[in-house]
Amino acid sequence: MMSSKLTAEYVRSLIERGKRLDGRKLDEFREIKINYGVSEKAEGSAEVMIGNTRVVAGVKMDIGEPYPDMPNKGVLVTSAEFLAMAAPEFEPGLPGENAIELARVVDRGVRESGAIDLEKLCLVEGEKVWVVFLDIFVLNHDGNLIDAAGIAAIAALLNAKLPKITEDYEIVRDELTDPLPIKDIPIPITIRKYGEHLLLDTTALEEDVLTGKFTVTTKINGNICAMQLSDGMSMTKDEVLQAARMARDAATKIREKLFKDKLKELKKA
Amino acid sequence: MMSSKLTAEYVRSLIERGKRLDGRKLDEFREIKINYGVSEKAEGSAEVMIGNTRVVAGVKMDIGEPYPDMPNKGVLVTSAEFLAMAAPEFEPGLPGENAIELARVVDRGVRESGAIDLEKLCLVEGEKVWVVFLDIFVLNHDGNLIDAAGIAAIAALLNAKLPKITEDYEIVRDELTDPLPIKDIPIPITIRKYGEHLLLDTTALEEDVLTGKFTVTTKINGNICAMQLSDGMSMTKDEVLQAARMARDAATKIREKLFKDKLKELKKA
Amino acid sequence: MMSSKLTAEYVRSLIERGKRLDGRKLDEFREIKINYGVSEKAEGSAEVMIGNTRVVAGVKMDIGEPYPDMPNKGVLVTSAEFLAMAAPEFEPGLPGENAIELARVVDRGVRESGAIDLEKLCLVEGEKVWVVFLDIFVLNHDGNLIDAAGIAAIAALLNAKLPKITEDYEIVRDELTDPLPIKDIPIPITIRKYGEHLLLDTTALEEDVLTGKFTVTTKINGNICAMQLSDGMSMTKDEVLQAARMARDAATKIREKLFKDKLKELKKA
Amino acid sequence: MPKKKSEESKSNNKGAVRPDGRKVDELRPVKMEVGVIERANGSAYVEFGKTKVVAAVYGPEPMHPRHLADPEKAVLICRYNMLPFSVEDRKKPGPDRRSIEISKVIKDALSTIVALEEFPKCMISVDMVVLQADAGTRVAALTAASLALADAGIPMREMMSAVACGRANGKIVVDLTKEEEDAEDAVDVPVAMSSLTKKIALLQMDGDMTLEEFEEILNKAEEACSKIYDMQREALLNKYEKEGKEVNINDE
Amino acid sequence: MPKKKSEESKSNNKGAVRPDGRKVDELRPVKMEVGVIERANGSAYVEFGKTKVVAAVYGPEPMHPRHLADPEKAVLICRYNMLPFSVEDRKKPGPDRRSIEISKVIKDALSTIVALEEFPKCMISVDMVVLQADAGTRVAALTAASLALADAGIPMREMMSAVACGRANGKIVVDLTKEEEDAEDAVDVPVAMSSLTKKIALLQMDGDMTLEEFEEILNKAEEACSKIYDMQREALLNKYEKEGKEVNINDE
Amino acid sequence: MPKKKSEESKSNNKGAVRPDGRKVDELRPVKMEVGVIERANGSAYVEFGKTKVVAAVYGPEPMHPRHLADPEKAVLICRYNMLPFSVEDRKKPGPDRRSIEISKVIKDALSTIVALEEFPKCMISVDMVVLQADAGTRVAALTAASLALADAGIPMREMMSAVACGRANGKIVVDLTKEEEDAEDAVDVPVAMSSLTKKIALLQMDGDMTLEEFEEILNKAEEACSKIYDMQREALLNKYEKEGKEVNINDE
């Protein structure tokens, strides 16, 4: 989104006064909506909208071999693509470095938080395990893609059920059984910066004006399970710590709002 | 083939009077020649010339796994390439959309007509079947490539023999046994259009002047087994039906002329 | 290395008088240095410097299937890459034709000389054999890359040890056992030409001025085991034979200097 | 393969002509919405039963890379893609031979109605994404693409509507489901027809049929395309009414 | 997996705080050398323990392909690659998703200190090759890249030093080995810090830690980066002394 | 591997020096035809026994992509390819490392005789396709390419003829078959020689031979190339006679 120099200056001057074009506070999110089950062919799927940003994530399950060094664990494979339709600046073709980064940051959040109970996905130790394919697609880009993708990812995983398998470990695709075992709800929150001001949930227009981003993924217990500073931003140690706290607090709010029931269930257990 | 505007207009004005540059009638084919066995290393091969158009097709047989949903059938894999040598406008590299389309149209004709008795190519149900690799190469492009490719394909299949296999299902490449079991002779016929005039067997020069094509593949019994309208041509329902009849009739003639013996044998059975 | 026309002429005029920019004779090599074991993670590795040319080669061993026509022999897989860092004219990306040629010439030298006793790398005939991955990287290009790569390759092979394997043919990576069985020391020597003058061990600057190269790889017994004439040079029969003799003699010297101990051991056996 | 509960009960539905209870010339429930991708110049969402497709249009904009520009007309670029989780067995992301062919025939069909000659040296891009696939994805995609082009205000001589007709379980039917496509005797004929001149611009076929059956299929397809066209008009009008914009359907 | 002899004996080393006998805030033996690739405009070799990296810089030179040039500043291109034999299991040559991500974050970090605005329409390329990997390859590569840029005389506002800190076996430690990274409770936090303004420009994380632990890790990383910076200065001075050149470190 | 009947009977042929009955310096039956690909500027078909190759030439034409043009001479592009069904085990279509190397050495060889300097900024493309392979495909391809270039009227200082010589079953022989190439003691030396100055422009080797054997091989190759050159001349004359064109072989 190529903003004019004038717009850019206006956006920046607003931020300096703690304000934003759409009237939000600097640390305020746009409305987040989730549609579960957008593809019945997926074992689980969810569409997440943050404002006009629109991301869809789907889960397909297959049976495969475990990694040699984790013979008793299922395998998670995460991919992401910025569809050419999502913004005029997106090119068709293989995922570029931004889509790869997004997929890997989301993947680390899910993986390191232990969100999926991978040990329960082992069928025959060292031989047969469930492989969870988590595919993320950006349909419309209006900023804050990592957060939208991360929320879509965990929503799709929460929506996912294991297909039935026969005694010979053949998958019966259209008979779903138990839900995918989920143990945590990692939420990535991305912070951007202008001067000393930290912003959450930036729009595409704001991202065009600001440089760099810092993503912090936190677990239910407030622990950090993934971080990524990139796109040419540098921060002081104090800014980093402040941002991490902001991220934890914003994640807590989003978790309460969007995943209330699962949160209760997990806190009880 | 970049024809001058003058040539283009002349070709068009001829067609309007039901004539063509090379003196043929609108629905008349050029001479078709077949050389069988152009590669002895292939299990079957044929070179087809329609006028100056020159296409070679070859069959290689391998042993592989069947598709899970067709455990008792052999597998057909068709590819096509427009060699860079075949025309100045052809670029080297991976097959483009035109070559892919040609391969898929020829493949559908062979597949849907049941030309190959795929059930006879099953060795061990669900485990081992013959895989038929049908590879098509355009050596010189003077128009009507799909028809030439389709005729080369069925000719190569008719020329093919199964290699001997050992008890352990190892292939003995240079000992050929029975012919590949063939049950039909699908012939694709491509129609082009100028105004209300329908043409068969266009040359590269004619194709440069006309837009779009419609291919209809028919079986021995006259049934249609594949169709493809493309390249930016639209037709009325009546034109489509007329074209389908033309294609059926032309295919019948070609079959009689080129595959007389096999045709008799199949009609008897 | 884009040399000015003036430099080029000067280099040529020197050669005509049997001289070179750096004071060497036409058939004189620069100093050759070898560092063994540059990567402890490799089963064998070596860095070779000829003057400022710097090449690193590494050996990784895996267990795989033999080629069907050589069921009782291990497999050698050689690759080479001209790293973008090695010269301003090198582009990043897949190996180009020059890197592929280098890899294949080095590979043929190793293979045809019988340097690796591939029969000793058979674990279960027709099923499990050692696969030797020989990967070569050019770190800095100051000419004579094939010779440097060939010396690095045989040095890395001489440095290599087989990892331990369990009874189930699982590799225990960090326990090395016997040395890789080596039976010969092939050395490729590349000759370049100006007029009737033949040069050995050319620098990047000299190669920029001269056209074409002829590589002859010889074994300990002086036999030729690989040759490659390329890059647009043609030679009379006599020149070719003279070059082959030069290559044999230069290889003998290099072998004596760099691989003295192994040479003794092999000559004894 | 065992059927899902819902489908089993439907196929027990006595008197029903087709596995899902439809009549031979009955379309599946259709849903259309225009303007679903904000960043695009035009976009549309189309559901044919369980088949769900999104299409979005960018352009006209200067062609890049420039050496591929056509000095006489805009280059139309169509990309049809299935999401990995839109089908039973995960599809590897990215184009394959099937999607390249489908993209081509959709492009060929649309190029007969889009006024490309008005934009020399430009490109117009149409991206189509299948979210969920239950047969008929190419015709749903083409129907959505046509809507998205209209939504983007790209001048078109007429609209285009598409549907797959064919034979299943002994009957000539419109808008086949995957279950019908898998019938022993299935014939699948995707057809696209323009709204005013009723010209066929996409026509493919899989199966084995007589010329007589083909004629019947074409007749049914024509009828079905008319119905779909009515729904396309309505979807466009809906959007323009919401937005208070003037309607801009070139063929009216 | 069985350990090598040398490591076994080390881990028997009584009183040792870490498997290799280091204290929690002790770096592995570091070796740095500038000017190792003659053809490049600048280059450096860095060893952090058994991790060995070479970096080389070309440019500034006119951007090619030209249409990717930025009219306002130089384009910084970073390529991080592992040699196939730098790791236990042979790595297929060429970039993969991991190396693309690492190349990106290294580029993003360096772009905060390199004066790219001085060279519009140009490119500056940084190639990093891992010869041997024992954890911390991206921070060693970034440290080497920063040296190579200085060696190439590319104007930089300050230097950049990088190290991985984290948790292993219950302790917050600096410069983790592969063995420590494989600990049950391992947390890995690669950090890059600029030499003058002490700004963090690369920060990633794998694992599970509290905010308090994170603060402790950052403090240890700051200290370690200072030590690495001193070694970088020394390596540059060494080369310039040898060559009798004037020193050209922009932040002094 | 069991032999085909025809070959078995031949190898029973008493007194025969080689498996197929040829003498050591006897070529396989050679067939050459010029002008087989109508759309190309020049083309040729060559058979060496069961090895069958087609070559076609386009150009000189302006180099594209333009940034790869050489301001001082034409760029020569050679592409050698085997059809999937030209060999026993199906070869995947498209270039592989072997075909890239062969394309390169053929290009390198031809560039010593083609007057590239007459066409700055242009390209000349030579496509070679192996229809059936029974050893010696690269030398057959180069022989065909040389014919096709002459047929296209590309100025050449001399013609080029190529053959593989070597050792099989204890004898130095010319024009090896696949069966001979597979002999225990096989040495394969593809050689290309120019027609006038008798310069060697392609020379490769697989196997293990003494310098003395090499000299004998080169002598046999020279003789064989002369014979092949005579056949090339004849093939060109045949075509020009048919067409009534003037003969245009630069080295006469």
Short mmCIF file of C-alpha atoms in Angstrom, two decimals, chain B residues 1 37-43 45 52 54 56-60 62 79 81 83-89 91-92 133 135 137 139-142 172-175 204, chain F residues 1-4 36-40 45 50 52 54-56 58 61 64 79 81-91 93-94 127-129 131-134 178:
data_model
loop_
_atom_site.label_atom_id
_atom_site.label_comp_id
_atom_site.label_asym_id
_atom_site.label_seq_id
_atom_site.Cartn_x
_atom_site.Cartn_y
_atom_site.Cartn_z
CA MET B 1 4.74 -17.95 -37.54
CA GLY B 37 9.27 -47.98 -34.26
CA VAL B 38 11.36 -44.81 -34.54
CA SER B 39 13.05 -45.78 -31.29
CA GLU B 40 13.86 -49.43 -30.69
CA LYS B 41 14.60 -48.58 -27.08
CA ALA B 42 10.96 -47.67 -26.57
CA GLU B 43 8.41 -50.38 -25.88
CA SER B 45 6.96 -45.60 -30.78
CA ASN B 52 5.10 -30.68 -42.56
CA ARG B 54 6.03 -33.81 -37.35
CA VAL B 56 6.96 -38.37 -32.32
CA ALA B 57 5.44 -40.39 -29.49
CA GLY B 58 7.03 -43.13 -27.45
CA VAL B 59 5.86 -45.60 -24.84
CA LYS B 60 7.99 -46.81 -21.94
CA ASP B 62 7.56 -49.55 -15.83
CA SER B 79 3.53 -35.79 -21.14
CA GLU B 81 6.82 -31.05 -25.07
CA LEU B 83 10.71 -28.87 -28.73
CA ALA B 84 12.47 -25.55 -29.27
CA MET B 85 13.54 -26.86 -32.69
CA ALA B 86 9.92 -27.18 -33.85
CA ALA B 87 9.26 -23.49 -34.41
CA PRO B 88 11.03 -20.17 -33.87
CA GLU B 89 8.33 -19.08 -31.42
CA GLU B 91 11.03 -21.45 -26.12
CA PRO B 92 13.15 -24.09 -24.44
CA PHE B 133 4.61 -43.58 -19.87
CA ASP B 135 5.74 -39.12 -24.09
CA PHE B 137 7.37 -34.48 -28.74
CA LEU B 139 9.64 -31.90 -33.82
CA ASN B 140 8.26 -29.52 -36.45
CA HIS B 141 5.19 -27.33 -36.06
CA ASP B 142 3.12 -26.70 -39.14
CA VAL B 172 13.79 -57.72 -18.72
CA ARG B 173 14.01 -54.70 -20.99
CA ASP B 174 15.11 -56.27 -24.23
CA GLU B 175 12.74 -59.18 -24.35
CA ALA B 204 0.67 -22.93 -38.75
CA MET F 1 21.01 -59.29 -19.59
CA PRO F 2 19.71 -61.64 -22.28
CA LYS F 3 20.55 -60.56 -25.79
CA LYS F 4 18.13 -60.05 -28.62
CA VAL F 36 14.59 -32.45 -42.04
CA ILE F 37 12.97 -29.75 -39.87
CA GLU F 38 11.12 -27.32 -42.15
CA ARG F 39 10.62 -24.48 -39.69
CA ALA F 40 14.30 -24.33 -38.70
CA TYR F 45 19.41 -36.12 -39.19
CA LYS F 50 21.27 -47.54 -33.83
CA LYS F 52 19.68 -41.55 -34.10
CA VAL F 54 18.16 -34.73 -35.10
CA ALA F 55 19.73 -31.26 -34.95
CA ALA F 56 18.18 -27.93 -35.90
CA TYR F 58 17.82 -21.03 -35.55
CA GLU F 61 18.78 -13.43 -34.56
CA HIS F 64 17.19 -12.32 -25.98
CA ARG F 79 21.00 -27.86 -26.21
CA ASN F 81 18.59 -33.69 -25.07
CA MET F 82 17.61 -37.34 -24.98
CA LEU F 83 13.99 -38.24 -25.50
CA PRO F 84 12.58 -40.24 -22.57
CA PHE F 85 12.14 -43.32 -24.73
CA SER F 86 15.52 -43.16 -26.47
CA VAL F 87 17.11 -45.30 -23.73
CA GLU F 88 16.33 -48.57 -21.94
CA ASP F 89 15.12 -46.99 -18.68
CA ARG F 90 12.88 -44.01 -19.27
CA LYS F 91 14.75 -40.74 -18.87
CA PRO F 93 12.25 -35.17 -19.73
CA GLY F 94 14.30 -32.01 -19.40
CA ASP F 127 18.98 -27.94 -30.68
CA MET F 128 19.92 -31.60 -30.73
CA VAL F 129 17.53 -34.40 -29.90
CA LEU F 131 15.68 -40.26 -30.71
CA GLN F 132 17.43 -43.55 -30.06
CA ALA F 133 20.66 -44.09 -28.12
CA ASP F 134 23.21 -46.83 -28.65
CA LYS F 178 26.64 -49.57 -26.04
#
